[in-house]
Coordinates of C-alpha atoms in Angstrom, one line a residue:
X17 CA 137.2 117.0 -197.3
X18 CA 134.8 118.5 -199.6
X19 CA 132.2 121.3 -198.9
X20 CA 129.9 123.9 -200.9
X21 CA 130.2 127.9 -201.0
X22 CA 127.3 129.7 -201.9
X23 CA 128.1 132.9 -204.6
X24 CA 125.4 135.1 -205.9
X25 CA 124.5 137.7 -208.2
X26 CA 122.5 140.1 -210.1
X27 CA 120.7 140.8 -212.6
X28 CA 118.0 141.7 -215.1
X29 CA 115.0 140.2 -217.6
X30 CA 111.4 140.7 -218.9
X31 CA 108.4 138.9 -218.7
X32 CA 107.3 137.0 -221.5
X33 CA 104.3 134.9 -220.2
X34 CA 102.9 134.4 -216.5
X35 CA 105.5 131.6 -216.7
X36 CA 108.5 132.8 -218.9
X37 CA 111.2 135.3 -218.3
X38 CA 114.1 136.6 -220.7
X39 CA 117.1 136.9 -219.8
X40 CA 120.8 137.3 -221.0
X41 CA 122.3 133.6 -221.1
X42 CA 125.4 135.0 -219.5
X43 CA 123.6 135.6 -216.4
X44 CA 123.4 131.9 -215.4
X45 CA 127.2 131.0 -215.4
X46 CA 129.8 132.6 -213.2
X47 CA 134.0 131.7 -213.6
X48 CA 135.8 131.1 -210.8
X49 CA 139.6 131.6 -210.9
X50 CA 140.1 132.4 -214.5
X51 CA 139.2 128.1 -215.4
X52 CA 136.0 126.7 -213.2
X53 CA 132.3 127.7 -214.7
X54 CA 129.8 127.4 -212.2
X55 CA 126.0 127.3 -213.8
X56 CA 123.5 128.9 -211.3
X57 CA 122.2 125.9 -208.8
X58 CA 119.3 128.4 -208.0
X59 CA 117.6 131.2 -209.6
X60 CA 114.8 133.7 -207.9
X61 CA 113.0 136.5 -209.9
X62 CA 110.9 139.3 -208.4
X63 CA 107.8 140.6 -210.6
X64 CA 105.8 143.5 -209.8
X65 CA 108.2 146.0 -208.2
X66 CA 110.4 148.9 -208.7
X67 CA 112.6 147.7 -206.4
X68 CA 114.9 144.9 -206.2
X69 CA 114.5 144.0 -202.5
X70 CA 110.7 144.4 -201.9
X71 CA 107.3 144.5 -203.3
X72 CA 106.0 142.4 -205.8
X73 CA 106.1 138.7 -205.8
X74 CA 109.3 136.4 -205.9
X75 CA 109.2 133.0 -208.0
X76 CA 111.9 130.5 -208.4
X77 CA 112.5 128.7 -211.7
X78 CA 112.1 125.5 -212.6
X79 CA 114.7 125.3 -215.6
X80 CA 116.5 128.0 -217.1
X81 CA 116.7 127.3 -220.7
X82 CA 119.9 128.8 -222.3
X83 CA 120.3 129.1 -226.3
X84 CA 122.1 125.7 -227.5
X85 CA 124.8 127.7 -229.5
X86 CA 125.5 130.6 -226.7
X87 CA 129.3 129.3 -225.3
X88 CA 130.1 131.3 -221.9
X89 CA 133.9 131.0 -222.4
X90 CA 134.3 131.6 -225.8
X91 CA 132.2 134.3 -227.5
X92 CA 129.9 137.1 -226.5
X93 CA 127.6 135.4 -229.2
X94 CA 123.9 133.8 -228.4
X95 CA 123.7 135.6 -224.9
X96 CA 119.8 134.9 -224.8
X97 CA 117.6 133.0 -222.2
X98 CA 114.1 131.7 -221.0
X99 CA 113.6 131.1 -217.5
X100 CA 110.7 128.9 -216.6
X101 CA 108.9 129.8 -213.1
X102 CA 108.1 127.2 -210.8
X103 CA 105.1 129.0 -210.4
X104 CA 103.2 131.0 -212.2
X105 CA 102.7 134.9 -211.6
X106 CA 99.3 135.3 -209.9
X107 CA 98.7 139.2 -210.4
X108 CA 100.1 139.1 -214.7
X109 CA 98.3 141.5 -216.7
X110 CA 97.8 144.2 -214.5
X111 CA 98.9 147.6 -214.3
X112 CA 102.6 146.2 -212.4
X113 CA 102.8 143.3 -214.4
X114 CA 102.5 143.0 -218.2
X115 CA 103.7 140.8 -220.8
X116 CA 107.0 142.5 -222.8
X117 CA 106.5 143.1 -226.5
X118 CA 109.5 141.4 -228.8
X119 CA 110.1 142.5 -232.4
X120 CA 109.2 140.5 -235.6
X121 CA 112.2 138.7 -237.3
X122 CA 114.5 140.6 -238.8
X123 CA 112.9 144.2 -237.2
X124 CA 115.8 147.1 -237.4
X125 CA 115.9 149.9 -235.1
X126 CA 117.5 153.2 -237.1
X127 CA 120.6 154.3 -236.5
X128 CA 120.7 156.8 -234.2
X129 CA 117.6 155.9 -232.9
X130 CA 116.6 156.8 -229.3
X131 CA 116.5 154.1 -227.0
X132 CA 116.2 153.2 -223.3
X133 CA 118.1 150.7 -221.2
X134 CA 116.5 149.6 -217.7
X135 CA 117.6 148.1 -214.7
X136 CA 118.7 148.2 -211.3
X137 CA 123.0 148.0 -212.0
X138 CA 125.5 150.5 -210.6
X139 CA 125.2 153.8 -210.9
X140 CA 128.7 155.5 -211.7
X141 CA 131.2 155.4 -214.1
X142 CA 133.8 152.6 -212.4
X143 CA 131.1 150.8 -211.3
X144 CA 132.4 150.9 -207.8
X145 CA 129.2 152.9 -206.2
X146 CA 126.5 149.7 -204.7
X147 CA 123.4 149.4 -207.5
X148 CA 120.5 150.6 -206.5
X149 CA 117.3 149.5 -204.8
X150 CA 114.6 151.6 -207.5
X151 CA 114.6 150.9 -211.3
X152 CA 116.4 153.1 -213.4
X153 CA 116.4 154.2 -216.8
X154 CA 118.7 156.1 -219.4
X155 CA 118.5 157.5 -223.0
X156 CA 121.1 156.3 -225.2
X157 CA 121.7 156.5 -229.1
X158 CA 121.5 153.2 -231.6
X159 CA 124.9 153.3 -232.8
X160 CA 125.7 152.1 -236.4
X161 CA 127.1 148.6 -237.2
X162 CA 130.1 149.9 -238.7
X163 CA 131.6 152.3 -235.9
X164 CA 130.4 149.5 -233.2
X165 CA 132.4 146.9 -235.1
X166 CA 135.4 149.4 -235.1
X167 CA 135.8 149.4 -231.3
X168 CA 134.8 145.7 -230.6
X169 CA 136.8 144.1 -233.7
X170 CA 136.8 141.1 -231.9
X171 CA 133.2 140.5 -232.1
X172 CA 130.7 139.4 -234.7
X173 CA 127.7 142.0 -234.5
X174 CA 124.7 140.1 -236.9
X175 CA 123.3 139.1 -233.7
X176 CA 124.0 141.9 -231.5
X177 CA 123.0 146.1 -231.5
X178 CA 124.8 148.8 -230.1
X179 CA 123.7 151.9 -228.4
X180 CA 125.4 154.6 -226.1
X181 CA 126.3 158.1 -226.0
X182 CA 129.3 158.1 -228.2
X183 CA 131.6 161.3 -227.4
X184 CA 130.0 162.3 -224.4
X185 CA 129.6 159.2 -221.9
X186 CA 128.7 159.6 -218.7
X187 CA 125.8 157.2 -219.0
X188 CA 124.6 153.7 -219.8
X189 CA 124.6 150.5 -218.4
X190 CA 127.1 148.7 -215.7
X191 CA 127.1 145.7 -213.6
X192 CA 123.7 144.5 -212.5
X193 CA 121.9 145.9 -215.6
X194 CA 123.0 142.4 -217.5
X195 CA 120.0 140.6 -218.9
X196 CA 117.5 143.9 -218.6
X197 CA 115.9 145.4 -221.5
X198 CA 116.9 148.2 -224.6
X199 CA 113.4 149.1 -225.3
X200 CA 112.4 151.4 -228.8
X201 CA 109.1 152.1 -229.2
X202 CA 108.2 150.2 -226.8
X203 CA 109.3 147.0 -227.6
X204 CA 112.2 145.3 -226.1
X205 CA 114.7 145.3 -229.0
X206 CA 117.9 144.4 -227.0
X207 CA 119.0 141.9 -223.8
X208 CA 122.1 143.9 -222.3
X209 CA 124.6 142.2 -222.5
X210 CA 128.2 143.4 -222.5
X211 CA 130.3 146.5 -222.6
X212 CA 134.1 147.4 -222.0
X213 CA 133.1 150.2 -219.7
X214 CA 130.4 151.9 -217.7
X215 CA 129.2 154.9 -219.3
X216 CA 132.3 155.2 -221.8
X217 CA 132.2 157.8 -224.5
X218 CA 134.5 155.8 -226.7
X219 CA 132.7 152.2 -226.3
X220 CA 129.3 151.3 -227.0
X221 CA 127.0 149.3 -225.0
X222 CA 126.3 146.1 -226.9
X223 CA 123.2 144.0 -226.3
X224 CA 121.7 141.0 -227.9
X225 CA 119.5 141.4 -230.9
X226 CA 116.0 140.2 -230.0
X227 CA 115.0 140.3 -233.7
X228 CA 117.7 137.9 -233.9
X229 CA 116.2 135.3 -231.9
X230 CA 112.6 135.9 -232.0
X231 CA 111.3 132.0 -233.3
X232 CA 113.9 130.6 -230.9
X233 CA 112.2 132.8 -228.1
X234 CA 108.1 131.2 -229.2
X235 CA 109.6 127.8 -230.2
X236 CA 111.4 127.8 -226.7
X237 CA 107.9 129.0 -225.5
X238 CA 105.8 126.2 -227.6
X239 CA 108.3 123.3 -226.5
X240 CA 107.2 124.1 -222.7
X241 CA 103.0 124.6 -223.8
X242 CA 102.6 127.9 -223.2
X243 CA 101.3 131.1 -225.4
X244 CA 103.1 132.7 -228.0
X245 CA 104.7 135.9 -227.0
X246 CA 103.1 139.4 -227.9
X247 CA 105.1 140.6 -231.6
X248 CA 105.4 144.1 -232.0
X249 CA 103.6 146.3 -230.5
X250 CA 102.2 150.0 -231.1
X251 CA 103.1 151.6 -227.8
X252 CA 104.7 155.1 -227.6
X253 CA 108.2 155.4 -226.5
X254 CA 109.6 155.2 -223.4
X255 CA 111.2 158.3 -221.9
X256 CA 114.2 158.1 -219.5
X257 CA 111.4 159.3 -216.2
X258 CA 110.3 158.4 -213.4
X259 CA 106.8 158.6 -214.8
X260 CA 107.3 155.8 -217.5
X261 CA 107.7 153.4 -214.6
X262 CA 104.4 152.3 -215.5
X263 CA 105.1 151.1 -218.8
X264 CA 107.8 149.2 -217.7
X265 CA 105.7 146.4 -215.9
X266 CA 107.3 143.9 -217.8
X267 CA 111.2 144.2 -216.0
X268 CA 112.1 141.4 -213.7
X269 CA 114.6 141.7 -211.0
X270 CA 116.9 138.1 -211.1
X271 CA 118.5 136.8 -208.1
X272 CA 121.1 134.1 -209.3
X273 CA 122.5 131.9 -206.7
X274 CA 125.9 129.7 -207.4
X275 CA 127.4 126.9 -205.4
X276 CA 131.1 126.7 -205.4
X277 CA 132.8 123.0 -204.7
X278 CA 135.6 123.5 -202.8
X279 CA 138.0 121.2 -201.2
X280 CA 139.4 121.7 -197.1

């Protein structure tokens, strides 16, 4: 006999358009068993809130368009993607709902920049504490290409940036913060995306480059008839507090849900 298990998970994204969300590509697969990838059956995002179980409004997607090159088995590469709402978001453009800002092509963020990472994942080092219900933010450092292809050799970094607090640790991005934003200025230069641990001081937090992937993000946005994403924008930056909660209208909670065939 054959029946259906329902898996979920968690994650993060920003608002592109009153119909667009963005999202890490890695988000919408999940491996079972070490060999069976299961692509999400059913994906719901909340808009609006600080928290990732109330307020705002929820809206489920109507395709979930993941980057033709990105490879979920084989390389951390490409981990970039739009999700189109079955409906669109009624209360956009308003102080809890913005559109994100994305960086030109080819836009670098200094080394040793400051930067922010959002989202709602776990909280302590091993990742072992639940995630919790309000957004939170940290300050991290842009670490260099170099020393960030020195402990991730494995990795090719054109399409990725790095940023942690190198030497010290003790904060940066676990599980559940996957698909949020690294914002710089304001504008969302990163999609988290991976890292070896939780708040290492050895190992950087890697993310996806949006510069990278900026005309993929508007021609993605043009193929479904919708506007152009906001470029780069002149906001001041965003400091790890509670008070700049209200520049961050443009981070989505994600609810992915995954159905698992199994055999009885």
């Amino acid at each position: 006999m054959r029946g259906q298990r329902l898996l979920g998970g968690a994650c993060g994204g920003v608002i592109l358009t009153q119909h667009h969300v963005l999202t890490a590509a890695h988000c919408l697969f999940r491996i079972i068993n070490d060999t069976t990838i299961l692509r999400a059956s059913k994906v719901v995002i909340r808009v609006g809130s600080t928290y990732n179980d109330r307020g705002g409004s929820k809206h489920e997607t109507s395709k979930t368009l993941v980057h033709e090159d990105y490879k979920y088995s084989e390389s951390k590469d490409n981990d970039v993607a739009v999700l189109v709402l079955s409906t669109s978001v009624s209360n956009y453009r308003s102080s809890s709902v913005q559109p994100a800002a994305i960086p030109p092509g080819g836009y670098v963020v200094p080394d040793n920049a400051s930067v922010v990472a959002v989202g709602w994942g776990r909280t302590n080092m091993k990742c072992m504490k639940s995630s919790p219900i309000g957004l939170r933010l940290v300050g991290l450092r842009k670490v260099d290409r170099d020393t960030c292809a020195a402990r991730y050799p494995r990795f090719s970094y054109n399409n990725m940036l790095c940023a942690g607090l190198l030497g010290v640790g003790g904060a940066g991005t676990c599980k559940g913060d996957s698909g949020g934003p690294l914002v710089y200025n304001g504008v969302v230069v990163g999609v988290t995306s991976f890292a070896m641990r939780c708040a290492d001081s050895f190992y950087p937090h890697v993310f996806t480059r949006v510069s990278s992937y900026t005309n993929w993000i508007n021609n993605t946005l043009r193929q479904n008839q919708v506007e152009v994403v906001h470029k780069l924008s002149h906001n001041t930056a965003v400091a790890a507090d509670v008070s700049s909660m209200m520049l961050l209208a443009f981070v989505t909670s994600i609810w992915i849900m995954y159905y698992e065939i199994i055999y009885f």
